Tab-separated table of C-alpha atoms in Angstrom:
chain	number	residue	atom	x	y	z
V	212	UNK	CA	15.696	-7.868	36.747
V	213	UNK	CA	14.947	-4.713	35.243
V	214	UNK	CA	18.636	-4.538	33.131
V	215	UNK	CA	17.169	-8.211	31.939
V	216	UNK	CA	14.453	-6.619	30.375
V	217	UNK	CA	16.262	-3.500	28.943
V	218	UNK	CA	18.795	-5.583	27.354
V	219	UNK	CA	15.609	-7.574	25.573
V	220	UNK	CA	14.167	-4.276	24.588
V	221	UNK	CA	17.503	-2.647	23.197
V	222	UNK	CA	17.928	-6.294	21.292
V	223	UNK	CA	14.716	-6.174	19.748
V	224	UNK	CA	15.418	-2.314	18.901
V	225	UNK	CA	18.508	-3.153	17.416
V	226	UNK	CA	17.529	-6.919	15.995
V	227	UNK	CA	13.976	-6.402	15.118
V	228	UNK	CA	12.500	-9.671	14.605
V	229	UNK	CA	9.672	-10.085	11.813
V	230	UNK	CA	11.078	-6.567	10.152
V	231	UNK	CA	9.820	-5.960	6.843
V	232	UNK	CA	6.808	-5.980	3.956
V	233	UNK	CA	4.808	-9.427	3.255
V	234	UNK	CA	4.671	-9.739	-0.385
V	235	UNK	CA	0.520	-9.811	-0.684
V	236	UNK	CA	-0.691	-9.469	3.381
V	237	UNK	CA	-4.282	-9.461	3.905
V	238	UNK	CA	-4.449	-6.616	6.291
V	239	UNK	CA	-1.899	-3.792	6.209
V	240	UNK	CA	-2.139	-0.784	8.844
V	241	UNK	CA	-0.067	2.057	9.215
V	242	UNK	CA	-0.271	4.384	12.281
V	243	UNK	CA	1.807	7.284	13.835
V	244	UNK	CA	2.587	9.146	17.078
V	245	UNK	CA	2.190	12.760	16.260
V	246	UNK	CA	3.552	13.850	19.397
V	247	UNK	CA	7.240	11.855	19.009
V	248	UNK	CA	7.220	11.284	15.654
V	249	UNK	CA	7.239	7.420	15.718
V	250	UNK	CA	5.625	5.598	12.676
V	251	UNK	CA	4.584	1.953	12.466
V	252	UNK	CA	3.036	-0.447	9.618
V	253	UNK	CA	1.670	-3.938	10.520
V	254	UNK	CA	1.428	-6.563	7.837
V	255	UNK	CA	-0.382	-9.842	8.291
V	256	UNK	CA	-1.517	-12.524	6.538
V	257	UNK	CA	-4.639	-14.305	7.737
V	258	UNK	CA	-5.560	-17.627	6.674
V	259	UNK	CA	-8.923	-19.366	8.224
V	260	UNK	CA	-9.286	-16.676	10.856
V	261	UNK	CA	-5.308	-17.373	11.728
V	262	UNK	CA	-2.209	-14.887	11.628
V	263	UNK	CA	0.292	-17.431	9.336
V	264	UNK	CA	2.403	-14.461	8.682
V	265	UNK	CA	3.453	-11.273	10.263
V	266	UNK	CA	5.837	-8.303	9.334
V	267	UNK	CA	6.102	-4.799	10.522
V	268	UNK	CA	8.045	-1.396	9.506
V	269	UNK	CA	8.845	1.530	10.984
V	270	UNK	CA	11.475	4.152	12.809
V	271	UNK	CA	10.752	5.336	16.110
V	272	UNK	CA	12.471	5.034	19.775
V	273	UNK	CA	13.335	2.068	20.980
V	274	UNK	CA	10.396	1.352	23.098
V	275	UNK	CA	8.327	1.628	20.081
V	276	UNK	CA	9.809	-0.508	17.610
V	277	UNK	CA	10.646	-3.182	20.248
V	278	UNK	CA	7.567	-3.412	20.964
V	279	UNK	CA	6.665	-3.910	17.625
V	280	UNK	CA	8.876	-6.939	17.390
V	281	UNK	CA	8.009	-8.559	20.645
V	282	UNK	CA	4.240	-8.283	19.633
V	283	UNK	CA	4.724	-9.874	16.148
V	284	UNK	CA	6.800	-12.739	17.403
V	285	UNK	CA	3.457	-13.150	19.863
V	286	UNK	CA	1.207	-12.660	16.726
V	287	UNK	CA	2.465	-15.563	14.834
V	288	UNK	CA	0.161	-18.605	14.917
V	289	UNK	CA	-2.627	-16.652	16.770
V	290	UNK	CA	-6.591	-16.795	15.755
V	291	UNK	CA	-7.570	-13.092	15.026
V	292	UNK	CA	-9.950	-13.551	17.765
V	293	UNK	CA	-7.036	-13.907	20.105
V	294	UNK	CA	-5.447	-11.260	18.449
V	295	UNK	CA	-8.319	-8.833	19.480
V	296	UNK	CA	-7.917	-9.471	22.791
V	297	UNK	CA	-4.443	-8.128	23.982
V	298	UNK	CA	-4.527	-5.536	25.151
V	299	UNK	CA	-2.677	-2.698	27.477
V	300	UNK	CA	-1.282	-5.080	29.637
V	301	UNK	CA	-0.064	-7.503	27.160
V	302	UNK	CA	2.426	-4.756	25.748
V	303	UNK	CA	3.700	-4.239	29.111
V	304	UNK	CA	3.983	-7.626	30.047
V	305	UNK	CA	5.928	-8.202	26.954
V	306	UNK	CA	7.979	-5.341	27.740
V	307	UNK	CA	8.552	-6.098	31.508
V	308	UNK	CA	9.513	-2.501	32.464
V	309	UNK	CA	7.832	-0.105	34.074
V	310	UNK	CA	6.616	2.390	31.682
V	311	UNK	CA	6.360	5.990	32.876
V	312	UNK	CA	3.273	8.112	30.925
V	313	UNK	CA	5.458	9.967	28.849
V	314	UNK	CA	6.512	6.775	26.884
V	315	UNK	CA	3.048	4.707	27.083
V	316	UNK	CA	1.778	6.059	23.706
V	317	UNK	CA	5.374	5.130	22.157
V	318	UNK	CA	4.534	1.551	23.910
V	319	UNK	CA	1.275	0.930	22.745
V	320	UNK	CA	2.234	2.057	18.776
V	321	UNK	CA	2.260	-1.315	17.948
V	322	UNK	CA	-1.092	-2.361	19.266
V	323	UNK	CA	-2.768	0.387	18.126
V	324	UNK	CA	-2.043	-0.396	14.703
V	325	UNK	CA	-2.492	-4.080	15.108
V	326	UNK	CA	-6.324	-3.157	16.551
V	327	UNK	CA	-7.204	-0.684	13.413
V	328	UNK	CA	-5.972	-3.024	11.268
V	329	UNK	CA	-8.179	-5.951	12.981
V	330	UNK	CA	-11.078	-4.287	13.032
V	331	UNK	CA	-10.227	-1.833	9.830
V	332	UNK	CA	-10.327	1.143	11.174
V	333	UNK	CA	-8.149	4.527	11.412
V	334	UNK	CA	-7.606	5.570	14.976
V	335	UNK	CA	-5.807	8.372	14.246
V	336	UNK	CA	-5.752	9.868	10.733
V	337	UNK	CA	-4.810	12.951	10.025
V	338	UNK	CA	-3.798	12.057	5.812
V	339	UNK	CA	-7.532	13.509	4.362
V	340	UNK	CA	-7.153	10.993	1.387
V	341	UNK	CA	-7.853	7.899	3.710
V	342	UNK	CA	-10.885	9.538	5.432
């Protein structure tokens, strides 16, 4: 079962779904991994509390960009209030691997951003000129 889900994860690494820039998103959030170097940035488009739309960018390993396309595909169509509530555990139930501690923060990339960018904050920023 496991080669199931590392076949989904190297298809989504290779076939990102949702990759790219909305045109004029509402929110827009871009976060980083200091320690690997992966780099993410969320784009939604919120209508009446909803997610209609729902891009992301980046470069990273594959853990982290596939779970950047497995969590937009689940963002699409979602209240923001639903939104706010994944979590942890719905990264790595998307992901269906066990993930070891080394790779969690490459994992959870995705959610991270999506979180700042939900409730507008930076969770990380190290770039003075957004402080």
């Amino acid at each position: 079962m496991d080669d199931l889900y590392r076949e989904n994860i190297l298809d989504h690494y290779r076939h990102p779904r949702n990759y790219g820039e909305l045109e004029q998103p509402t929110i827009v959030q871009h976060e980083h991994n200091p320690l690997c170097g992966d780099q993410l940035s969320i784009y939604l488009l919120v209508e009446n509390e909803r997610i209609v739309d729902v891009k992301f960018k980046g470069k990273g390993c594959a853990i982290s960009q596939a779970s950047a396309s497995m969590l937009s595909e689940e963002l699409a169509g979602k209240s923001v209030d639903e939104a706010k509530a994944f979590d942890k555990q719905t990264i790595l139930d998307l992901l269906g691997i066990p993930i070891g501690p080394v790779r969690l923060k490459c994992a959870l990339l995705s959610l991270k951003t999506l979180k700042a960018g939900l409730y507008g904050v930076n969770l990380v920023d190290d770039d003075e000129d957004r402080l």
